[in-house]
mmCIF file of C-alpha atoms in Angstrom:
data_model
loop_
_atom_site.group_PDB
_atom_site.id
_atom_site.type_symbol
_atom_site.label_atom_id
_atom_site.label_comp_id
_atom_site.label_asym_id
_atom_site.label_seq_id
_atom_site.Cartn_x
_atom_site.Cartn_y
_atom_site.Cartn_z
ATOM 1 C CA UNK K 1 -46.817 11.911 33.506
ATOM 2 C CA UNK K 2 -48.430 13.843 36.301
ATOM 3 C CA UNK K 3 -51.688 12.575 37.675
ATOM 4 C CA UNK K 4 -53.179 16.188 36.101
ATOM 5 C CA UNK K 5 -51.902 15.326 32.828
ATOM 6 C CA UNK K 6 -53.523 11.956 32.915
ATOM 7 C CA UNK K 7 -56.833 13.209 34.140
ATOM 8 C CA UNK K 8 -56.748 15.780 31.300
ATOM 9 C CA UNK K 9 -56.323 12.387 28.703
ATOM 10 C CA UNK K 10 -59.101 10.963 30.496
ATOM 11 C CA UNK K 11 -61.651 13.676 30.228
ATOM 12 C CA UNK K 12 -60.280 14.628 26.212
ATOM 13 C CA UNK K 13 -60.445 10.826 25.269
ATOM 14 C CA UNK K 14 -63.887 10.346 27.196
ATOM 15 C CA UNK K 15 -65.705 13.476 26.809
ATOM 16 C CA UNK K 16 -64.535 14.368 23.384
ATOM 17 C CA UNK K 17 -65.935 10.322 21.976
ATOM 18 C CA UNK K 18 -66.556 7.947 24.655
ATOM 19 C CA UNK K 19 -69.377 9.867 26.900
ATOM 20 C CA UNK K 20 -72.181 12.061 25.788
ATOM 21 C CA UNK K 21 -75.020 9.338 25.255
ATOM 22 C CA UNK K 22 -77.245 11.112 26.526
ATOM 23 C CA UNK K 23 -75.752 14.418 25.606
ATOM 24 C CA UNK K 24 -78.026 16.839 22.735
ATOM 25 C CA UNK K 25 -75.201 17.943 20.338
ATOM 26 C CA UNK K 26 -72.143 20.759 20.742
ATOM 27 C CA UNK K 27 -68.879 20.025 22.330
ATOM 28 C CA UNK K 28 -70.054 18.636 25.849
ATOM 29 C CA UNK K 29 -69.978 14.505 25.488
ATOM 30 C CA UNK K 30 -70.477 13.915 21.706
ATOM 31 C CA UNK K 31 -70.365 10.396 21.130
ATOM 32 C CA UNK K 32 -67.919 9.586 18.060
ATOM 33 C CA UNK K 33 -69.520 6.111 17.895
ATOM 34 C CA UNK K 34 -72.993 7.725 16.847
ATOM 35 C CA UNK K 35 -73.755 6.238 13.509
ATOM 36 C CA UNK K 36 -74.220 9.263 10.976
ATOM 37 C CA UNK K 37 -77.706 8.896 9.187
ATOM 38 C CA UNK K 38 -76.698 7.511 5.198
ATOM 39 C CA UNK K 39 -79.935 8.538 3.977
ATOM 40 C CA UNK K 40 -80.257 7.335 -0.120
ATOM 41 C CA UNK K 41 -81.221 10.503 -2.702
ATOM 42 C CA UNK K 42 -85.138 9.826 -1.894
ATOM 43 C CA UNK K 43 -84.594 10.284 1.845
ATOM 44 C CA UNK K 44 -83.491 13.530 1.358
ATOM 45 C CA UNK K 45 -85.568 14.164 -1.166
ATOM 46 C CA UNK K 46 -88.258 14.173 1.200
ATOM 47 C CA UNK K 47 -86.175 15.924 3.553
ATOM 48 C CA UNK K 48 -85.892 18.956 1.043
ATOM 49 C CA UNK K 49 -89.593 18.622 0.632
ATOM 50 C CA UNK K 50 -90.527 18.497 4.367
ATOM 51 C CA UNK K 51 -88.185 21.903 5.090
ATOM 52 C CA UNK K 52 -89.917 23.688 1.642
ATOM 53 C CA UNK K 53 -93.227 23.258 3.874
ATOM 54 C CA UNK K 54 -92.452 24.627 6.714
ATOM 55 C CA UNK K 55 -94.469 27.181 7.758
ATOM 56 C CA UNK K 56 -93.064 30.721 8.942
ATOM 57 C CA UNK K 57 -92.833 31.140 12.546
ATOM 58 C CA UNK K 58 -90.768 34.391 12.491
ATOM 59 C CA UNK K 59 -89.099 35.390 16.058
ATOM 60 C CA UNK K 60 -91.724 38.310 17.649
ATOM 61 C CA UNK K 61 -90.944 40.730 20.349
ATOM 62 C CA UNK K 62 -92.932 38.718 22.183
ATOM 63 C CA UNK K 63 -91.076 35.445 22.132
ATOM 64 C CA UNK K 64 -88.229 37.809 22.782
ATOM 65 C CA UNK K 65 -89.702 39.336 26.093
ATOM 66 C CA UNK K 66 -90.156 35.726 27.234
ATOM 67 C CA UNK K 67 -86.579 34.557 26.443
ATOM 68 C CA UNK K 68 -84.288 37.917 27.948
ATOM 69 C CA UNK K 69 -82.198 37.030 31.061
ATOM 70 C CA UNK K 70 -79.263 38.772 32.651
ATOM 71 C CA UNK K 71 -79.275 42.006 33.405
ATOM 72 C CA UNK K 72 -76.184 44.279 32.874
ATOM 73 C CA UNK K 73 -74.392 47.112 32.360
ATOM 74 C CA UNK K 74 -74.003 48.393 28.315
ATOM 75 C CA UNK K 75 -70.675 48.487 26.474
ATOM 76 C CA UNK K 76 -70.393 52.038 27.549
ATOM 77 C CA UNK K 77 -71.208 51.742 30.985
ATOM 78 C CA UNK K 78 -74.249 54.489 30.665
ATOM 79 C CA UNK K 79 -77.227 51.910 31.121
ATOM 80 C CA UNK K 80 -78.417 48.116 31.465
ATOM 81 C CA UNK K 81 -79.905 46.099 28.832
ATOM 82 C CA UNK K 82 -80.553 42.131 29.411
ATOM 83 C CA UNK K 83 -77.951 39.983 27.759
ATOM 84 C CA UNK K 84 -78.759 36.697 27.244
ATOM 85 C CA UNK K 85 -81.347 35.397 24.693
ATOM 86 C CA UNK K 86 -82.190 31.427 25.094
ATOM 87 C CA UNK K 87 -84.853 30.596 22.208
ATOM 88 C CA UNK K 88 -84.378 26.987 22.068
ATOM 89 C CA UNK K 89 -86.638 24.717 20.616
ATOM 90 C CA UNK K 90 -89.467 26.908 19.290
ATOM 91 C CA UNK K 91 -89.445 26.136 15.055
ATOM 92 C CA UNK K 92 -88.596 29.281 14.634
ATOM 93 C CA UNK K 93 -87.502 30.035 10.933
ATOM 94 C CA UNK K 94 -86.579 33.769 10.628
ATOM 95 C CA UNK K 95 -84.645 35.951 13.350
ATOM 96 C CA UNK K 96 -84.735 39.509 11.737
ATOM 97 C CA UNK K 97 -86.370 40.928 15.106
ATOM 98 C CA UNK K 98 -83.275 40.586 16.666
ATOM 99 C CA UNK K 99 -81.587 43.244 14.303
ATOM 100 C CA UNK K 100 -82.226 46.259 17.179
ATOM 101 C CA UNK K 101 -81.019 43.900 20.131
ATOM 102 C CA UNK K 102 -77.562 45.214 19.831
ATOM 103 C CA UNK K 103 -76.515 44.797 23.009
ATOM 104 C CA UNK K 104 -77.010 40.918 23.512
ATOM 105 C CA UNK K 105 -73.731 38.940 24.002
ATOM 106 C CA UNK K 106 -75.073 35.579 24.790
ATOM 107 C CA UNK K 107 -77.460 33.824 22.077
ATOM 108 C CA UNK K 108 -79.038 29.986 22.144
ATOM 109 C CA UNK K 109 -81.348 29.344 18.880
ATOM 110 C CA UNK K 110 -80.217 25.717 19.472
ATOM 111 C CA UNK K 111 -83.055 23.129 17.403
ATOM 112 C CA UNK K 112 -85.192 25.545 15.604
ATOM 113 C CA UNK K 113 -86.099 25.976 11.683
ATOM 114 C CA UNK K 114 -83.112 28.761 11.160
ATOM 115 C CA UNK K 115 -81.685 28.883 7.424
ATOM 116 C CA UNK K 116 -80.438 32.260 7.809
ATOM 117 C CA UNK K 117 -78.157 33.750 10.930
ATOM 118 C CA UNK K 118 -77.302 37.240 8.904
ATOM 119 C CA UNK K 119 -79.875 39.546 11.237
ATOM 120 C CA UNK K 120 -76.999 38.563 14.049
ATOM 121 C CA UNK K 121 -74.617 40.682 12.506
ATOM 122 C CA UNK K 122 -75.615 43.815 14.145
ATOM 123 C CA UNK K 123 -74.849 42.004 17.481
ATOM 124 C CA UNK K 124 -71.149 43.157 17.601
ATOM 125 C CA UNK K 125 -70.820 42.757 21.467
ATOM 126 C CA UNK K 126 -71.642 39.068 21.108
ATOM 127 C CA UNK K 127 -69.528 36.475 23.132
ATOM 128 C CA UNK K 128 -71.488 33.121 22.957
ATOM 129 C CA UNK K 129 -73.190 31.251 19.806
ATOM 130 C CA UNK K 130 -75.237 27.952 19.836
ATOM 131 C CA UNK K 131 -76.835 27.540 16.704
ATOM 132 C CA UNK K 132 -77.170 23.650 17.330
ATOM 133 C CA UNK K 133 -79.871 21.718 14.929
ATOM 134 C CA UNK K 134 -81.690 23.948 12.363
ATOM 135 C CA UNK K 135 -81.215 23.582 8.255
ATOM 136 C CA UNK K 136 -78.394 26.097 8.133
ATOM 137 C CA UNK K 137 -76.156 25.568 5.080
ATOM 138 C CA UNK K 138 -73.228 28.618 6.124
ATOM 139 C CA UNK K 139 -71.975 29.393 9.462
ATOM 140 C CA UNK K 140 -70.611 33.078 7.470
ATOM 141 C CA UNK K 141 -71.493 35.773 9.673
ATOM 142 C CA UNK K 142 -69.957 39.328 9.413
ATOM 143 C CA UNK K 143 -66.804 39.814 11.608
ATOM 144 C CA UNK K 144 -67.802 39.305 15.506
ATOM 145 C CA UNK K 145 -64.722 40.782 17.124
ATOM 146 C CA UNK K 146 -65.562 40.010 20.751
ATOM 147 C CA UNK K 147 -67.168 36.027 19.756
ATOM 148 C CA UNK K 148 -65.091 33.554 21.957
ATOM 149 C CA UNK K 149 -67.691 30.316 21.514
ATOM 150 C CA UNK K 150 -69.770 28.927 18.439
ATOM 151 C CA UNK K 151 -71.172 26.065 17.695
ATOM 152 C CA UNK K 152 -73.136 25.005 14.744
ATOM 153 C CA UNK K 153 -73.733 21.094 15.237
ATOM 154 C CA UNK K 154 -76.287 19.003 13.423
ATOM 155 C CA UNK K 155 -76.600 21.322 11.080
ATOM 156 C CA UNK K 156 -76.516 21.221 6.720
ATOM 157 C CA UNK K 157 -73.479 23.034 6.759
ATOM 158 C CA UNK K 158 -70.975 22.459 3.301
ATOM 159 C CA UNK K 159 -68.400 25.212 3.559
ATOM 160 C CA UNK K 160 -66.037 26.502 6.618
ATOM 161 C CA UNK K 161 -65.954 30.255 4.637
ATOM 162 C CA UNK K 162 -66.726 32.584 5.882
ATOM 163 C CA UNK K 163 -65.312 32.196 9.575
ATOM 164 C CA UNK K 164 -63.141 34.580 10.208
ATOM 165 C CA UNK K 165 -63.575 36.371 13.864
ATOM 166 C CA UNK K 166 -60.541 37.303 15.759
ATOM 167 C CA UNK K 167 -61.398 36.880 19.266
ATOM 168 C CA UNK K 168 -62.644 33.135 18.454
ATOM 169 C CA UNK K 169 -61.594 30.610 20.993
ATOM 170 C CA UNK K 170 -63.958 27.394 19.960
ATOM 171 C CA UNK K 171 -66.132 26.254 16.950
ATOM 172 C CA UNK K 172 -67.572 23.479 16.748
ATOM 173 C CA UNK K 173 -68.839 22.046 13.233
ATOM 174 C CA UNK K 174 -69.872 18.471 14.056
ATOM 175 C CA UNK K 175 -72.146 16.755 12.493
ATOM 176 C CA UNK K 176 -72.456 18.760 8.879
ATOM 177 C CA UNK K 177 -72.049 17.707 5.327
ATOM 178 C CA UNK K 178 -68.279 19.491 4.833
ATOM 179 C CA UNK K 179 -65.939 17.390 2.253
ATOM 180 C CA UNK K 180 -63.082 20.310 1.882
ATOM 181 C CA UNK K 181 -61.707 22.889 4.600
ATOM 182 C CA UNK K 182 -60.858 25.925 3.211
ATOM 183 C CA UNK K 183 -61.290 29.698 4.204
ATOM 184 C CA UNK K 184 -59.741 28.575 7.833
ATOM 185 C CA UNK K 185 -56.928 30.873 8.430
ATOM 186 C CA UNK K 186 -54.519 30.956 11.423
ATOM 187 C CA UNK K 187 -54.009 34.970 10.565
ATOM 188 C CA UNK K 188 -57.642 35.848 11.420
ATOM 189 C CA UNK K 189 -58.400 32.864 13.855
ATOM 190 C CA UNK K 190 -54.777 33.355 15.796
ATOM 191 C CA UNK K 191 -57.024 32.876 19.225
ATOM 192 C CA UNK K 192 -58.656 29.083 17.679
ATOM 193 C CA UNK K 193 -57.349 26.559 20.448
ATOM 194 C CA UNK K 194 -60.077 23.843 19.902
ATOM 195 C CA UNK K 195 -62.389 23.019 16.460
ATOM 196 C CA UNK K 196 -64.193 20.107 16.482
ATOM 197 C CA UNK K 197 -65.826 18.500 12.934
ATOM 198 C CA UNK K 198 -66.752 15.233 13.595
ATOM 199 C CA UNK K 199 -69.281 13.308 11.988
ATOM 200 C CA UNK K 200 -68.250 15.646 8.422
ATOM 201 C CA UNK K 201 -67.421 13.873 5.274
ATOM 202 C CA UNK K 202 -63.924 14.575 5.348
ATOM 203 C CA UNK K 203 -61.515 12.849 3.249
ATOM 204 C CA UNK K 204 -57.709 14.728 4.739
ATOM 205 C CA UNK K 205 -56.566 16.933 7.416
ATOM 206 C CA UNK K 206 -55.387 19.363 4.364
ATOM 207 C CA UNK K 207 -57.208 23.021 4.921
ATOM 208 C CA UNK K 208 -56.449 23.508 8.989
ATOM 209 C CA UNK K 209 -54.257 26.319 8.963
ATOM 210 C CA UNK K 210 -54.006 26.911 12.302
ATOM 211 C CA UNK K 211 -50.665 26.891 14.015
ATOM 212 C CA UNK K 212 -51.942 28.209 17.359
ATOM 213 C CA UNK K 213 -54.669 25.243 17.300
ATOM 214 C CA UNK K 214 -54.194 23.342 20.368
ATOM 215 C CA UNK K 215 -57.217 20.421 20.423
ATOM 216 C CA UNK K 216 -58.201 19.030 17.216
ATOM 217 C CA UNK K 217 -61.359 16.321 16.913
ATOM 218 C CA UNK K 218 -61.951 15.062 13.203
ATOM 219 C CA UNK K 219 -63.443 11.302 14.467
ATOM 220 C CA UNK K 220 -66.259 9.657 12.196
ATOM 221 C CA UNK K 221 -65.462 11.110 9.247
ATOM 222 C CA UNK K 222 -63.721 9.206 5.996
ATOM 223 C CA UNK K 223 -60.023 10.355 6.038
ATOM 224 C CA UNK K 224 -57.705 8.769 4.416
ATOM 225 C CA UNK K 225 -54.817 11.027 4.260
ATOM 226 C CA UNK K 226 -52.749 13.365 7.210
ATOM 227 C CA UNK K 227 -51.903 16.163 5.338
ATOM 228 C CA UNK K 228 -51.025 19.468 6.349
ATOM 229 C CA UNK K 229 -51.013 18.348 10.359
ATOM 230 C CA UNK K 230 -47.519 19.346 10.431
ATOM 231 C CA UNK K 231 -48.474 23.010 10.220
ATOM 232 C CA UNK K 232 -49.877 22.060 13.516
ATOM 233 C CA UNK K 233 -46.988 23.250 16.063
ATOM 234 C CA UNK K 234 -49.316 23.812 19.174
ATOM 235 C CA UNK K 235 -51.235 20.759 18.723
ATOM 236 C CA UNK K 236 -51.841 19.034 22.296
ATOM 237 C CA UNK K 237 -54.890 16.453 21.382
ATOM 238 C CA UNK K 238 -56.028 14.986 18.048
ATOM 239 C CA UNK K 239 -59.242 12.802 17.739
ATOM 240 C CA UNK K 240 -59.458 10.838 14.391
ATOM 241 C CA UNK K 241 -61.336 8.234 15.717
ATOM 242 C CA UNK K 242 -63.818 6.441 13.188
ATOM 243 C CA UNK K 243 -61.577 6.724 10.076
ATOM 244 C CA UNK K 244 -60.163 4.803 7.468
ATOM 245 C CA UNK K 245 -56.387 5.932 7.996
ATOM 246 C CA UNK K 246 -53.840 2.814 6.785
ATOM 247 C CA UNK K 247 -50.558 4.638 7.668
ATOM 248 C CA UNK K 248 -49.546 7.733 9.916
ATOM 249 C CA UNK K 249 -47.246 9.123 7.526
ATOM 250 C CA UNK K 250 -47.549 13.443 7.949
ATOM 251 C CA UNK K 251 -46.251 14.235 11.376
ATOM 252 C CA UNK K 252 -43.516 16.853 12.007
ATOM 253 C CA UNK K 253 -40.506 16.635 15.252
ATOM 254 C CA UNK K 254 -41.791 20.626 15.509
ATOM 255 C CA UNK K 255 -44.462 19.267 16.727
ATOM 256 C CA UNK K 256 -43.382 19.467 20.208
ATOM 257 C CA UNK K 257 -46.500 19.857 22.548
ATOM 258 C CA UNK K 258 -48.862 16.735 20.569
ATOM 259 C CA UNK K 259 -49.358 14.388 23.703
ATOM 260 C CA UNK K 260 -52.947 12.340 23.009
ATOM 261 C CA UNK K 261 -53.941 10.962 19.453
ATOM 262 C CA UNK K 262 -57.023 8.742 19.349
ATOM 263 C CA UNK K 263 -56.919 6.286 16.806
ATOM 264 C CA UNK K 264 -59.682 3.929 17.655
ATOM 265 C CA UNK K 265 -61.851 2.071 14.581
ATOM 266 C CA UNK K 266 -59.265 2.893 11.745
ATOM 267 C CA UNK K 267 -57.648 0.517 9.202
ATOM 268 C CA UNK K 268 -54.087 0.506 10.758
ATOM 269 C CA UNK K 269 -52.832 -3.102 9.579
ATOM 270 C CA UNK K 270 -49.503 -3.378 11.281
ATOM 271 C CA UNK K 271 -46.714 -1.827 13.736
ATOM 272 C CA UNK K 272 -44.874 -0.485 10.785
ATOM 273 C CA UNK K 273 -47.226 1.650 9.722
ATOM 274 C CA UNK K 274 -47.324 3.944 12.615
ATOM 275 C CA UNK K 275 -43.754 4.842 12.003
ATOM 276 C CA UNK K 276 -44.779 8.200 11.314
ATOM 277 C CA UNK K 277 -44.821 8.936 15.863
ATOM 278 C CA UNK K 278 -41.554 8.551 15.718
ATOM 279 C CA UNK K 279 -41.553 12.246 14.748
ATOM 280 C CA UNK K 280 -43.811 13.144 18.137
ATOM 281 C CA UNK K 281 -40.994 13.618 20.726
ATOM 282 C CA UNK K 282 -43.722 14.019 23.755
ATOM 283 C CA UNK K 283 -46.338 11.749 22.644
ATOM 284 C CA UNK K 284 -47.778 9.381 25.651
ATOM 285 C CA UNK K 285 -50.964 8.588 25.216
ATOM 286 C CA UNK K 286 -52.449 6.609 22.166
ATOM 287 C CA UNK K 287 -55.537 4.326 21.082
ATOM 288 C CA UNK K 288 -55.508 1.972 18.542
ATOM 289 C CA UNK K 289 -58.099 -0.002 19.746
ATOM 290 C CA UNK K 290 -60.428 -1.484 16.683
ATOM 291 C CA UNK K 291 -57.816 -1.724 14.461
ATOM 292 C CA UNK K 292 -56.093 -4.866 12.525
ATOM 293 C CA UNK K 293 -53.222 -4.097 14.834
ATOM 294 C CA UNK K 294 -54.825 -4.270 17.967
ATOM 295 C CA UNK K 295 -55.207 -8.197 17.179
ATOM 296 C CA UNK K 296 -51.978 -9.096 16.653
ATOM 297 C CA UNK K 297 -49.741 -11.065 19.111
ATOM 298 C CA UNK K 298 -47.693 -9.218 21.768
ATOM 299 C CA UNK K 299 -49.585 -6.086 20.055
ATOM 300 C CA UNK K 300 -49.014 -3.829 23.454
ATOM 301 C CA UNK K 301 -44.984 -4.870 23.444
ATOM 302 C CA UNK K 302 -44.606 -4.226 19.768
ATOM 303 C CA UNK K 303 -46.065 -0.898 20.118
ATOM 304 C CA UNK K 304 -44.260 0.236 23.308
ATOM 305 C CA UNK K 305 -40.529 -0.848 21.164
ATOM 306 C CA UNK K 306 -41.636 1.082 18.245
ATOM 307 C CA UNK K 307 -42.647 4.170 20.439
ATOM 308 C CA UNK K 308 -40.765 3.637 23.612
ATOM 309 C CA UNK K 309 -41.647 6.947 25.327
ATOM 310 C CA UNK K 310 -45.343 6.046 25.376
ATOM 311 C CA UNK K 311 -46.966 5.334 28.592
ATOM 312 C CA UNK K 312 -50.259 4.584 27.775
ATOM 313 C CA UNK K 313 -52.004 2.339 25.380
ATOM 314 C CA UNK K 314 -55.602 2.147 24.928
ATOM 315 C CA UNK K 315 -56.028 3.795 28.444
ATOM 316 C CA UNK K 316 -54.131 1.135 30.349
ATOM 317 C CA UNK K 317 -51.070 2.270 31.539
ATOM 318 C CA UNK K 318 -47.766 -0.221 30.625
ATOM 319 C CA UNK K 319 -46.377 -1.729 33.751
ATOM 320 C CA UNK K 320 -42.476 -1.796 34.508
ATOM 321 C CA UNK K 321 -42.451 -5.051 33.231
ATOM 322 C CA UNK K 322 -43.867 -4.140 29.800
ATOM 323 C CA UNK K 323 -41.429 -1.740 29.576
ATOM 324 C CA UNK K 324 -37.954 -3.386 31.058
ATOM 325 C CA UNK K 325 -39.492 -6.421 28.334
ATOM 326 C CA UNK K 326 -39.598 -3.430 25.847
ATOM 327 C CA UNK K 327 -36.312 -2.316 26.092
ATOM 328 C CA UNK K 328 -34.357 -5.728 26.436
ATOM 329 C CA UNK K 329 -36.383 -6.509 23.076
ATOM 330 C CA UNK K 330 -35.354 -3.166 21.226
ATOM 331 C CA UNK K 331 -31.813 -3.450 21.962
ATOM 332 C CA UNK K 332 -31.486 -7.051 21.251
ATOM 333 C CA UNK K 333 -32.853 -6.359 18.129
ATOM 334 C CA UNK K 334 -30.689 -3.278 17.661
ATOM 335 C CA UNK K 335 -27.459 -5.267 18.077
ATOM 336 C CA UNK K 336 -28.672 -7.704 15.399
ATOM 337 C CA UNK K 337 -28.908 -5.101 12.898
ATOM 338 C CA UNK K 338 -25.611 -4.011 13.798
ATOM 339 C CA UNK K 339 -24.524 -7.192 13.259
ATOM 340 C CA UNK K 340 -26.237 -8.284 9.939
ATOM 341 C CA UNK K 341 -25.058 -4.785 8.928
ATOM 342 C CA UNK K 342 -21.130 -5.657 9.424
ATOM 343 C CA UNK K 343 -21.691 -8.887 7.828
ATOM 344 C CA UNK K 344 -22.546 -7.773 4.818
ATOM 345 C CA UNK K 345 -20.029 -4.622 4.299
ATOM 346 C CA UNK K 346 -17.242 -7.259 5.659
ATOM 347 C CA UNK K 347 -18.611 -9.932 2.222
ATOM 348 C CA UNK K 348 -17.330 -9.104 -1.207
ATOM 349 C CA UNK K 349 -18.856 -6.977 -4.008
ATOM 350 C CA UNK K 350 -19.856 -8.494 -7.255
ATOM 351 C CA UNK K 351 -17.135 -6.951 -9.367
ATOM 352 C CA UNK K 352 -14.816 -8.085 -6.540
ATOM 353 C CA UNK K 353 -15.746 -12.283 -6.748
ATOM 354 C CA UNK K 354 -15.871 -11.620 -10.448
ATOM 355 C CA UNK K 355 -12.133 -10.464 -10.227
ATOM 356 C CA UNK K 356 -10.732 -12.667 -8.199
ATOM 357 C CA UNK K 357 -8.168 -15.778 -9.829
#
């Protein structure tokens, strides 16, 4: 592995769930260890009751003069209109003004009061969305053919419908209430490389149809089952950190490109059950930490026979000596099967001792 490859691990294992602290939502440093709020029926109860009160604070032309930034040339090249809205933080519950900014291509309404993103859909030459922390229950928009980046963290968010724009590069979804994927469809999202959707209520993989999709993160959700991930042919990095996955079974050898899978805090009782590798022909890097596994004896050596092409394990790199152990191990044990094997073709059958004198 090339010391670029292993700094990429480093900053996908690290910035996608180990860093971030400190970090306000979207896809920069999200901690995978944040504990999702349970919240019993009265809790959001209230909740429902606290949004029904808010009071309207609709976006004004004023708000908007404060807010405009980057100055540029329109989309036909015959004038200059500012660009870039930031309206962060400002309880803001309707955006309907922004209807007549058509020319606007960069838009923050990151932790305001927003149930409602429709009035965007006039804003065809948009590239950037950050629509991080308000009570939005949809990210559906109307096509966006030039939209490269959304995000739509901490929100209420149930469905994935509705997504369907053709230049999209990014989404993030972390941190909504979405049990099911549907609507996602590699046709219309051929550009998708990375979707994040952690912290969702996910129970299986099923729904990702997205063979171009090259960094998936689905950590602190409640999977159980890897279905579908063979569709996956592109896939480089896969986060299911936070879990309750028992068995790897749902891999595919097409597969070809799937380096980095991040296992940490799953249920993963024993070095038979990630069998289901075996399929990855270039995977190298892989966490178990927090599992049953991880407590057994000569845990590192067990793994490295079962998945001898791996080179790291829970970050740490396996020395020559873990791995000329390794192999000695494997093919002892491979001649022993051979053997027990020969043994038991070379004893007689049942209707064979019951024939003979």
């Amino acid at each position: 592995m090339s010391d670029q490859e292993d700094q990429d691990f480093d900053d996908g294992d690290e910035a996608g769930d180990d860093a971030g602290e400190d970090a306000e939502g979207g896809s920069e440093g999200i901690d995978a260890d944040e504990e999702l709020p349970e919240g019993g029926e009265e809790e959001q109860q209230e909740e429902a009751e606290e949004e029904e009160k808010l009071p309207p604070n609709p976006l004004t032309e004023e708000m908007i003069s404060e807010c405009l930034s980057l100055l540029c040339k329109t989309g036909d090249g015959l004038a200059h209109a500012y660009v870039r809205l930031d309206i962060r933080d400002r309880e803001i519950t309707d955006i309907n003004m922004l209807n007549s900014f058509i020319h606007l291509r960069y838009i923050d309404v990151t932790k305001n009061n927003l149930k409602d993103l429709s009035p965007l859909s006039n804003l065809t030459h948009m590239l950037t969305l950050k629509a991080d922390e308000n009570l939005l229950t949809s990210a559906k928009l109307e096509e966006m053919p030039f939209l490269q980046t959304a995000s739509f963290n901490h929100n209420k968010i149930n469905t994935t419908e509705g997504i369907n724009h053709p230049s999209l590069e990014v989404l993030s979804l972390n941190y909504n209430e979405i049990s099911t994927v549907t609507g996602i469809n590699g046709s219309k999202l051929s550009r998708l490389h990375t979707l994040e959707m952690r912290g969702n209520r996910l129970e299986t993989t099923d729904g990702i149809n997205l063979p171009n999709l090259r960094n998936l993160f689905l950590g602190a959700n409640m999977i159980k089952r890897l279905e579908g991930l063979g569709r996956l042919s592109k896939l480089c990095t896969l986060h299911l950190r936070e879990n309750q996955l028992e068995d790897l079974e749902g891999f595919s050898d097409e597969q070809k490109d799937l380096q980095y899978i991040n296992l940490r805090g799953n249920i993963i009782g024993s070095v038979k059950a990630i069998a289901g590798l075996k399929e990855l022909p270039m995977l190298r890097a892989l966490v178990l930490s927090e599992n049953p596994l991880a407590e057994e004896d000569d845990y590192r050596l067990e793994v490295l026979i079962a998945l001898r092409k791996l080179e790291r394990l829970d970050k740490d790199e396996f020395t020559e000596e873990e791995r000329t152990e390794a192999e000695e191990i494997y093919e002892q044990r491979k001649q022993e099967e051979a053997l027990e094997g020969a043994e038991e073709e070379a004893l007689p059958s049942d209707e064979e001792t019951q024939e003979a004198p």
